[in-house]
């Protein structure tokens, strides 16, 4: 019985970790999309206005999630702006 306790704790830690990842992704996707970024979408993606409202929402959620998970660094003194990201 005592030997199963570390295994149970490891399994519990793994479950909590994956639950946290799912919760964080859901939280990021539900954040408001910045209005300035909306302008970037319409100028950079010519097909964006032709998407349905549901597809536009899904794309904005995926953009928020991608940018929350990735970090961008400028080389040779370049400052990475929101439009570059």
PDB file of N, CA and C in Angstrom:
ATOM      1  N   UNK A   1       0.822  -1.192   0.000  1.00  0.00           N
ATOM      2  CA  UNK A   1       0.000   0.000   0.000  1.00  0.00           C
ATOM      3  C   UNK A   1       0.867   1.257   0.000  1.00  0.00           C
ATOM      4  N   UNK A   2       1.905   1.279   0.822  1.00  0.00           N
ATOM      5  CA  UNK A   2       2.794   2.436   0.911  1.00  0.00           C
ATOM      6  C   UNK A   2       3.535   2.626  -0.417  1.00  0.00           C
ATOM      7  N   UNK A   3       3.854   1.549  -1.102  1.00  0.00           N
ATOM      8  CA  UNK A   3       4.593   1.636  -2.359  1.00  0.00           C
ATOM      9  C   UNK A   3       3.746   2.272  -3.458  1.00  0.00           C
ATOM     10  N   UNK A   4       2.442   2.204  -3.355  1.00  0.00           N
ATOM     11  CA  UNK A   4       1.570   2.786  -4.367  1.00  0.00           C
ATOM     12  C   UNK A   4       1.374   4.290  -4.174  1.00  0.00           C
ATOM     13  N   UNK A   5       1.693   4.805  -3.009  1.00  0.00           N
ATOM     14  CA  UNK A   5       1.501   6.220  -2.732  1.00  0.00           C
ATOM     15  C   UNK A   5       2.328   7.117  -3.666  1.00  0.00           C
ATOM     16  N   UNK A   6       3.615   6.874  -3.880  1.00  0.00           N
ATOM     17  CA  UNK A   6       4.358   7.733  -4.822  1.00  0.00           C
ATOM     18  C   UNK A   6       3.796   7.669  -6.239  1.00  0.00           C
ATOM     19  N   UNK A   7       3.385   6.490  -6.665  1.00  0.00           N
ATOM     20  CA  UNK A   7       2.793   6.349  -7.995  1.00  0.00           C
ATOM     21  C   UNK A   7       1.501   7.156  -8.090  1.00  0.00           C
ATOM     22  N   UNK A   8       0.682   7.082  -7.064  1.00  0.00           N
ATOM     23  CA  UNK A   8      -0.574   7.838  -7.049  1.00  0.00           C
ATOM     24  C   UNK A   8      -0.294   9.336  -7.071  1.00  0.00           C
ATOM     25  N   UNK A   9       0.709   9.786  -6.347  1.00  0.00           N
ATOM     26  CA  UNK A   9       1.057  11.208  -6.338  1.00  0.00           C
ATOM     27  C   UNK A   9       1.559  11.669  -7.704  1.00  0.00           C
ATOM     28  N   UNK A  10       2.349  10.844  -8.362  1.00  0.00           N
ATOM     29  CA  UNK A  10       2.835  11.184  -9.697  1.00  0.00           C
ATOM     30  C   UNK A  10       1.667  11.264 -10.677  1.00  0.00           C
ATOM     31  N   UNK A  11       0.764  10.317 -10.626  1.00  0.00           N
ATOM     32  CA  UNK A  11      -0.401  10.339 -11.506  1.00  0.00           C
ATOM     33  C   UNK A  11      -1.278  11.556 -11.230  1.00  0.00           C
ATOM     34  N   UNK A  12      -1.437  11.898  -9.968  1.00  0.00           N
ATOM     35  CA  UNK A  12      -2.219  13.079  -9.615  1.00  0.00           C
ATOM     36  C   UNK A  12      -1.548  14.346 -10.146  1.00  0.00           C
ATOM     37  N   UNK A  13      -0.236  14.438 -10.021  1.00  0.00           N
ATOM     38  CA  UNK A  13       0.492  15.608 -10.517  1.00  0.00           C
ATOM     39  C   UNK A  13       0.352  15.732 -12.032  1.00  0.00           C
ATOM     40  N   UNK A  14       0.403  14.616 -12.742  1.00  0.00           N
ATOM     41  CA  UNK A  14       0.247  14.634 -14.195  1.00  0.00           C
ATOM     42  C   UNK A  14      -1.162  15.108 -14.567  1.00  0.00           C
ATOM     43  N   UNK A  15      -2.161  14.611 -13.879  1.00  0.00           N
ATOM     44  CA  UNK A  15      -3.543  15.030 -14.158  1.00  0.00           C
ATOM     45  C   UNK A  15      -3.735  16.515 -13.891  1.00  0.00           C
ATOM     46  N   UNK A  16      -3.196  17.004 -12.796  1.00  0.00           N
ATOM     47  CA  UNK A  16      -3.317  18.425 -12.466  1.00  0.00           C
ATOM     48  C   UNK A  16      -2.613  19.273 -13.521  1.00  0.00           C
ATOM     49  N   UNK A  17      -1.445  18.847 -13.971  1.00  0.00           N
ATOM     50  CA  UNK A  17      -0.699  19.578 -14.985  1.00  0.00           C
ATOM     51  C   UNK A  17      -1.498  19.695 -16.284  1.00  0.00           C
ATOM     52  N   UNK A  18      -2.058  18.577 -16.757  1.00  0.00           N
ATOM     53  CA  UNK A  18      -2.819  18.620 -17.997  1.00  0.00           C
ATOM     54  C   UNK A  18      -4.117  19.399 -17.841  1.00  0.00           C
ATOM     55  N   UNK A  19      -4.736  19.326 -16.667  1.00  0.00           N
ATOM     56  CA  UNK A  19      -5.926  20.139 -16.413  1.00  0.00           C
ATOM     57  C   UNK A  19      -5.563  21.624 -16.455  1.00  0.00           C
ATOM     58  N   UNK A  20      -4.427  21.986 -15.859  1.00  0.00           N
ATOM     59  CA  UNK A  20      -3.976  23.375 -15.877  1.00  0.00           C
ATOM     60  C   UNK A  20      -3.738  23.849 -17.306  1.00  0.00           C
ATOM     61  N   UNK A  21      -3.116  23.034 -18.153  1.00  0.00           N
ATOM     62  CA  UNK A  21      -2.876  23.421 -19.547  1.00  0.00           C
ATOM     63  C   UNK A  21      -4.189  23.683 -20.285  1.00  0.00           C
ATOM     64  N   UNK A  22      -5.153  22.817 -20.084  1.00  0.00           N
ATOM     65  CA  UNK A  22      -6.454  23.001 -20.738  1.00  0.00           C
ATOM     66  C   UNK A  22      -7.148  24.255 -20.226  1.00  0.00           C
ATOM     67  N   UNK A  23      -7.068  24.471 -18.909  1.00  0.00           N
ATOM     68  CA  UNK A  23      -7.687  25.657 -18.321  1.00  0.00           C
ATOM     69  C   UNK A  23      -7.033  26.931 -18.854  1.00  0.00           C
ATOM     70  N   UNK A  24      -5.695  26.958 -18.926  1.00  0.00           N
ATOM     71  CA  UNK A  24      -4.972  28.137 -19.408  1.00  0.00           C
ATOM     72  C   UNK A  24      -5.312  28.421 -20.872  1.00  0.00           C
ATOM     73  N   UNK A  25      -5.366  27.388 -21.703  1.00  0.00           N
ATOM     74  CA  UNK A  25      -5.716  27.578 -23.112  1.00  0.00           C
ATOM     75  C   UNK A  25      -7.124  28.162 -23.247  1.00  0.00           C
ATOM     76  N   UNK A  26      -8.054  27.643 -22.470  1.00  0.00           N
ATOM     77  CA  UNK A  26      -9.424  28.147 -22.502  1.00  0.00           C
ATOM     78  C   UNK A  26      -9.479  29.612 -22.048  1.00  0.00           C
ATOM     79  N   UNK A  27      -8.715  29.941 -21.008  1.00  0.00           N
ATOM     80  CA  UNK A  27      -8.680  31.302 -20.491  1.00  0.00           C
ATOM     81  C   UNK A  27      -8.105  32.259 -21.533  1.00  0.00           C
ATOM     82  N   UNK A  28      -7.027  31.857 -22.207  1.00  0.00           N
ATOM     83  CA  UNK A  28      -6.403  32.709 -23.226  1.00  0.00           C
ATOM     84  C   UNK A  28      -7.359  32.925 -24.393  1.00  0.00           C
ATOM     85  N   UNK A  29      -8.023  31.872 -24.837  1.00  0.00           N
ATOM     86  CA  UNK A  29      -8.946  31.994 -25.978  1.00  0.00           C
ATOM     87  C   UNK A  29     -10.122  32.920 -25.672  1.00  0.00           C
ATOM     88  N   UNK A  30     -10.507  33.041 -24.410  1.00  0.00           N
ATOM     89  CA  UNK A  30     -11.645  33.872 -24.033  1.00  0.00           C
ATOM     90  C   UNK A  30     -11.268  35.316 -23.719  1.00  0.00           C
ATOM     91  N   UNK A  31     -10.008  35.679 -23.868  1.00  0.00           N
ATOM     92  CA  UNK A  31      -9.587  37.061 -23.660  1.00  0.00           C
ATOM     93  C   UNK A  31     -10.081  37.915 -24.830  1.00  0.00           C
ATOM     94  N   UNK A  32     -10.350  39.193 -24.581  1.00  0.00           N
ATOM     95  CA  UNK A  32     -10.790  40.047 -25.696  1.00  0.00           C
ATOM     96  C   UNK A  32      -9.662  40.250 -26.711  1.00  0.00           C
ATOM     97  N   UNK A  33     -10.033  40.263 -27.964  1.00  0.00           N
ATOM     98  CA  UNK A  33      -9.065  40.456 -29.044  1.00  0.00           C
ATOM     99  C   UNK A  33      -8.814  41.955 -29.177  1.00  0.00           C
ATOM    100  N   UNK A  34      -7.553  42.400 -29.117  1.00  0.00           N
ATOM    101  CA  UNK A  34      -7.271  43.836 -29.198  1.00  0.00           C
ATOM    102  C   UNK A  34      -7.760  44.450 -30.509  1.00  0.00           C
ATOM    103  N   UNK A  35      -8.336  45.636 -30.412  1.00  0.00           N
ATOM    104  CA  UNK A  35      -8.896  46.304 -31.590  1.00  0.00           C
ATOM    105  C   UNK A  35      -7.810  46.612 -32.616  1.00  0.00           C
ATOM    106  N   UNK A  36      -6.628  46.949 -32.155  1.00  0.00           N
ATOM    107  CA  UNK A  36      -5.530  47.255 -33.081  1.00  0.00           C
ATOM    108  C   UNK A  36      -5.178  46.014 -33.914  1.00  0.00           C
ATOM    109  N   UNK A  37      -5.211  44.853 -33.302  1.00  0.00           N
ATOM    110  CA  UNK A  37      -4.906  43.615 -34.021  1.00  0.00           C
ATOM    111  C   UNK A  37      -5.971  43.314 -35.064  1.00  0.00           C
ATOM    112  N   UNK A  38      -7.204  43.733 -34.800  1.00  0.00           N
ATOM    113  CA  UNK A  38      -8.277  43.528 -35.773  1.00  0.00           C
ATOM    114  C   UNK A  38      -7.924  44.232 -37.082  1.00  0.00           C
ATOM    115  N   UNK A  39      -7.339  45.427 -36.966  1.00  0.00           N
ATOM    116  CA  UNK A  39      -6.899  46.146 -38.158  1.00  0.00           C
ATOM    117  C   UNK A  39      -5.793  45.403 -38.887  1.00  0.00           C
ATOM    118  N   UNK A  40      -4.889  44.775 -38.145  1.00  0.00           N
ATOM    119  CA  UNK A  40      -3.826  43.980 -38.763  1.00  0.00           C
ATOM    120  C   UNK A  40      -4.419  42.836 -39.573  1.00  0.00           C
ATOM    121  N   UNK A  41      -5.451  42.219 -39.030  1.00  0.00           N
ATOM    122  CA  UNK A  41      -6.061  41.081 -39.722  1.00  0.00           C
ATOM    123  C   UNK A  41      -6.669  41.504 -41.059  1.00  0.00           C
ATOM    124  N   UNK A  42      -7.387  42.598 -41.049  1.00  0.00           N
ATOM    125  CA  UNK A  42      -8.077  43.004 -42.279  1.00  0.00           C
ATOM    126  C   UNK A  42      -7.100  43.463 -43.348  1.00  0.00           C
ATOM    127  N   UNK A  43      -5.946  44.036 -42.947  1.00  0.00           N
ATOM    128  CA  UNK A  43      -4.988  44.475 -43.963  1.00  0.00           C
ATOM    129  C   UNK A  43      -4.057  43.350 -44.405  1.00  0.00           C
ATOM    130  N   UNK A  44      -3.677  42.453 -43.505  1.00  0.00           N
ATOM    131  CA  UNK A  44      -2.708  41.407 -43.834  1.00  0.00           C
ATOM    132  C   UNK A  44      -3.347  40.167 -44.459  1.00  0.00           C
ATOM    133  N   UNK A  45      -4.599  39.926 -44.144  1.00  0.00           N
ATOM    134  CA  UNK A  45      -5.281  38.735 -44.670  1.00  0.00           C
ATOM    135  C   UNK A  45      -6.463  39.160 -45.546  1.00  0.00           C
ATOM    136  N   UNK A  46      -6.295  39.166 -46.854  1.00  0.00           N
ATOM    137  CA  UNK A  46      -7.387  39.630 -47.723  1.00  0.00           C
ATOM    138  C   UNK A  46      -8.634  38.751 -47.651  1.00  0.00           C
ATOM    139  N   UNK A  47      -8.498  37.492 -47.258  1.00  0.00           N
ATOM    140  CA  UNK A  47      -9.655  36.594 -47.179  1.00  0.00           C
ATOM    141  C   UNK A  47     -10.387  36.689 -45.848  1.00  0.00           C
ATOM    142  N   UNK A  48      -9.841  37.421 -44.900  1.00  0.00           N
ATOM    143  CA  UNK A  48     -10.449  37.483 -43.563  1.00  0.00           C
ATOM    144  C   UNK A  48     -11.898  37.972 -43.604  1.00  0.00           C
ATOM    145  N   UNK A  49     -12.216  39.057 -44.329  1.00  0.00           N
ATOM    146  CA  UNK A  49     -13.621  39.508 -44.336  1.00  0.00           C
ATOM    147  C   UNK A  49     -14.589  38.497 -44.952  1.00  0.00           C
ATOM    148  N   UNK A  50     -14.101  37.613 -45.810  1.00  0.00           N
ATOM    149  CA  UNK A  50     -14.999  36.648 -46.445  1.00  0.00           C
ATOM    150  C   UNK A  50     -15.303  35.443 -45.550  1.00  0.00           C
ATOM    151  N   UNK A  51     -14.598  35.315 -44.427  1.00  0.00           N
ATOM    152  CA  UNK A  51     -14.887  34.225 -43.494  1.00  0.00           C
ATOM    153  C   UNK A  51     -16.192  34.493 -42.757  1.00  0.00           C
ATOM    154  N   UNK A  52     -16.836  33.428 -42.335  1.00  0.00           N
ATOM    155  CA  UNK A  52     -18.047  33.597 -41.537  1.00  0.00           C
ATOM    156  C   UNK A  52     -17.664  34.142 -40.163  1.00  0.00           C
ATOM    157  N   UNK A  53     -18.636  34.638 -39.437  1.00  0.00           N
ATOM    158  CA  UNK A  53     -18.380  35.204 -38.103  1.00  0.00           C
ATOM    159  C   UNK A  53     -17.778  34.159 -37.166  1.00  0.00           C
ATOM    160  N   UNK A  54     -18.271  32.931 -37.268  1.00  0.00           N
ATOM    161  CA  UNK A  54     -17.744  31.852 -36.427  1.00  0.00           C
ATOM    162  C   UNK A  54     -16.294  31.532 -36.793  1.00  0.00           C
ATOM    163  N   UNK A  55     -15.974  31.532 -38.074  1.00  0.00           N
ATOM    164  CA  UNK A  55     -14.595  31.272 -38.512  1.00  0.00           C
ATOM    165  C   UNK A  55     -13.658  32.405 -38.100  1.00  0.00           C
ATOM    166  N   UNK A  56     -14.137  33.637 -38.170  1.00  0.00           N
ATOM    167  CA  UNK A  56     -13.333  34.768 -37.730  1.00  0.00           C
ATOM    168  C   UNK A  56     -13.036  34.678 -36.230  1.00  0.00           C
ATOM    169  N   UNK A  57     -14.056  34.329 -35.460  1.00  0.00           N
ATOM    170  CA  UNK A  57     -13.868  34.174 -34.014  1.00  0.00           C
ATOM    171  C   UNK A  57     -12.851  33.083 -33.718  1.00  0.00           C
ATOM    172  N   UNK A  58     -12.970  31.960 -34.394  1.00  0.00           N
ATOM    173  CA  UNK A  58     -12.031  30.839 -34.195  1.00  0.00           C
ATOM    174  C   UNK A  58     -10.606  31.246 -34.562  1.00  0.00           C
ATOM    175  N   UNK A  59     -10.444  31.975 -35.660  1.00  0.00           N
ATOM    176  CA  UNK A  59      -9.119  32.439 -36.061  1.00  0.00           C
ATOM    177  C   UNK A  59      -8.535  33.385 -35.020  1.00  0.00           C
ATOM    178  N   UNK A  60      -9.342  34.306 -34.510  1.00  0.00           N
ATOM    179  CA  UNK A  60      -8.853  35.230 -33.480  1.00  0.00           C
ATOM    180  C   UNK A  60      -8.457  34.487 -32.212  1.00  0.00           C
ATOM    181  N   UNK A  61      -9.233  33.472 -31.834  1.00  0.00           N
ATOM    182  CA  UNK A  61      -8.893  32.670 -30.651  1.00  0.00           C
ATOM    183  C   UNK A  61      -7.578  31.926 -30.857  1.00  0.00           C
ATOM    184  N   UNK A  62      -7.391  31.362 -32.041  1.00  0.00           N
ATOM    185  CA  UNK A  62      -6.147  30.640 -32.323  1.00  0.00           C
ATOM    186  C   UNK A  62      -4.942  31.579 -32.354  1.00  0.00           C
ATOM    187  N   UNK A  63      -5.137  32.794 -32.835  1.00  0.00           N
ATOM    188  CA  UNK A  63      -4.055  33.775 -32.835  1.00  0.00           C
ATOM    189  C   UNK A  63      -3.665  34.119 -31.399  1.00  0.00           C
ATOM    190  N   UNK A  64      -4.652  34.360 -30.544  1.00  0.00           N
ATOM    191  CA  UNK A  64      -4.365  34.656 -29.140  1.00  0.00           C
ATOM    192  C   UNK A  64      -3.612  33.512 -28.475  1.00  0.00           C
ATOM    193  N   UNK A  65      -4.044  32.304 -28.749  1.00  0.00           N
ATOM    194  CA  UNK A  65      -3.401  31.133 -28.156  1.00  0.00           C
ATOM    195  C   UNK A  65      -1.975  30.971 -28.657  1.00  0.00           C
ATOM    196  N   UNK A  66      -1.759  31.151 -29.949  1.00  0.00           N
ATOM    197  CA  UNK A  66      -0.422  31.030 -30.525  1.00  0.00           C
ATOM    198  C   UNK A  66       0.516  32.069 -29.922  1.00  0.00           C
ATOM    199  N   UNK A  67       0.063  33.313 -29.862  1.00  0.00           N
ATOM    200  CA  UNK A  67       0.918  34.381 -29.346  1.00  0.00           C
ATOM    201  C   UNK A  67       1.176  34.252 -27.851  1.00  0.00           C
ATOM    202  N   UNK A  68       0.262  33.617 -27.133  1.00  0.00           N
ATOM    203  CA  UNK A  68       0.485  33.403 -25.698  1.00  0.00           C
ATOM    204  C   UNK A  68       1.543  32.326 -25.457  1.00  0.00           C
ATOM    205  N   UNK A  69       1.688  31.403 -26.400  1.00  0.00           N
ATOM    206  CA  UNK A  69       2.616  30.298 -26.223  1.00  0.00           C
ATOM    207  C   UNK A  69       3.995  30.554 -26.827  1.00  0.00           C
ATOM    208  N   UNK A  70       4.088  31.483 -27.773  1.00  0.00           N
ATOM    209  CA  UNK A  70       5.352  31.717 -28.476  1.00  0.00           C
ATOM    210  C   UNK A  70       5.947  33.058 -28.069  1.00  0.00           C
ATOM    211  N   UNK A  71       7.266  33.114 -28.059  1.00  0.00           N
ATOM    212  CA  UNK A  71       7.978  34.351 -27.769  1.00  0.00           C
ATOM    213  C   UNK A  71       8.820  34.709 -28.989  1.00  0.00           C
ATOM    214  N   UNK A  72       8.826  35.982 -29.344  1.00  0.00           N
ATOM    215  CA  UNK A  72       9.556  36.456 -30.508  1.00  0.00           C
ATOM    216  C   UNK A  72      10.660  37.395 -30.052  1.00  0.00           C
ATOM    217  N   UNK A  73      11.822  37.230 -30.640  1.00  0.00           N
ATOM    218  CA  UNK A  73      12.984  38.043 -30.304  1.00  0.00           C
ATOM    219  C   UNK A  73      13.530  38.666 -31.578  1.00  0.00           C
ATOM    220  N   UNK A  74      13.823  39.957 -31.516  1.00  0.00           N
ATOM    221  CA  UNK A  74      14.409  40.637 -32.658  1.00  0.00           C
ATOM    222  C   UNK A  74      15.912  40.440 -32.700  1.00  0.00           C
ATOM    223  N   UNK A  75      16.458  40.346 -33.882  1.00  0.00           N
ATOM    224  CA  UNK A  75      17.904  40.204 -34.064  1.00  0.00           C
ATOM    225  C   UNK A  75      18.482  41.530 -34.535  1.00  0.00           C
ATOM    226  N   UNK A  76      19.723  41.763 -34.208  1.00  0.00           N
ATOM    227  CA  UNK A  76      20.456  42.950 -34.646  1.00  0.00           C
ATOM    228  C   UNK A  76      19.767  44.231 -34.226  1.00  0.00           C
ATOM    229  N   UNK A  77      19.187  44.239 -33.034  1.00  0.00           N
ATOM    230  CA  UNK A  77      18.566  45.443 -32.502  1.00  0.00           C
ATOM    231  C   UNK A  77      17.161  45.717 -32.974  1.00  0.00           C
ATOM    232  N   UNK A  78      16.548  44.821 -33.737  1.00  0.00           N
ATOM    233  CA  UNK A  78      15.175  45.021 -34.213  1.00  0.00           C
ATOM    234  C   UNK A  78      14.212  44.805 -33.055  1.00  0.00           C
ATOM    235  N   UNK A  79      13.310  45.730 -32.883  1.00  0.00           N
ATOM    236  CA  UNK A  79      12.267  45.603 -31.859  1.00  0.00           C
ATOM    237  C   UNK A  79      11.057  44.977 -32.505  1.00  0.00           C
ATOM    238  N   UNK A  80      10.599  43.870 -31.979  1.00  0.00           N
ATOM    239  CA  UNK A  80       9.449  43.152 -32.542  1.00  0.00           C
ATOM    240  C   UNK A  80       8.174  43.844 -32.107  1.00  0.00           C
ATOM    241  N   UNK A  81       7.393  44.297 -33.067  1.00  0.00           N
ATOM    242  CA  UNK A  81       6.128  44.960 -32.782  1.00  0.00           C
ATOM    243  C   UNK A  81       4.981  43.949 -32.821  1.00  0.00           C
ATOM    244  N   UNK A  82       3.805  44.381 -32.404  1.00  0.00           N
ATOM    245  CA  UNK A  82       2.644  43.500 -32.452  1.00  0.00           C
ATOM    246  C   UNK A  82       2.318  43.109 -33.897  1.00  0.00           C
ATOM    247  N   UNK A  83       2.493  44.020 -34.817  1.00  0.00           N
ATOM    248  CA  UNK A  83       2.190  43.709 -36.217  1.00  0.00           C
ATOM    249  C   UNK A  83       3.150  42.660 -36.764  1.00  0.00           C
ATOM    250  N   UNK A  84       4.402  42.706 -36.352  1.00  0.00           N
ATOM    251  CA  UNK A  84       5.370  41.692 -36.792  1.00  0.00           C
ATOM    252  C   UNK A  84       5.030  40.322 -36.230  1.00  0.00           C
ATOM    253  N   UNK A  85       4.597  40.292 -34.987  1.00  0.00           N
ATOM    254  CA  UNK A  85       4.258  39.009 -34.382  1.00  0.00           C
ATOM    255  C   UNK A  85       3.089  38.413 -35.116  1.00  0.00           C
TER     256      UNK A  85
END
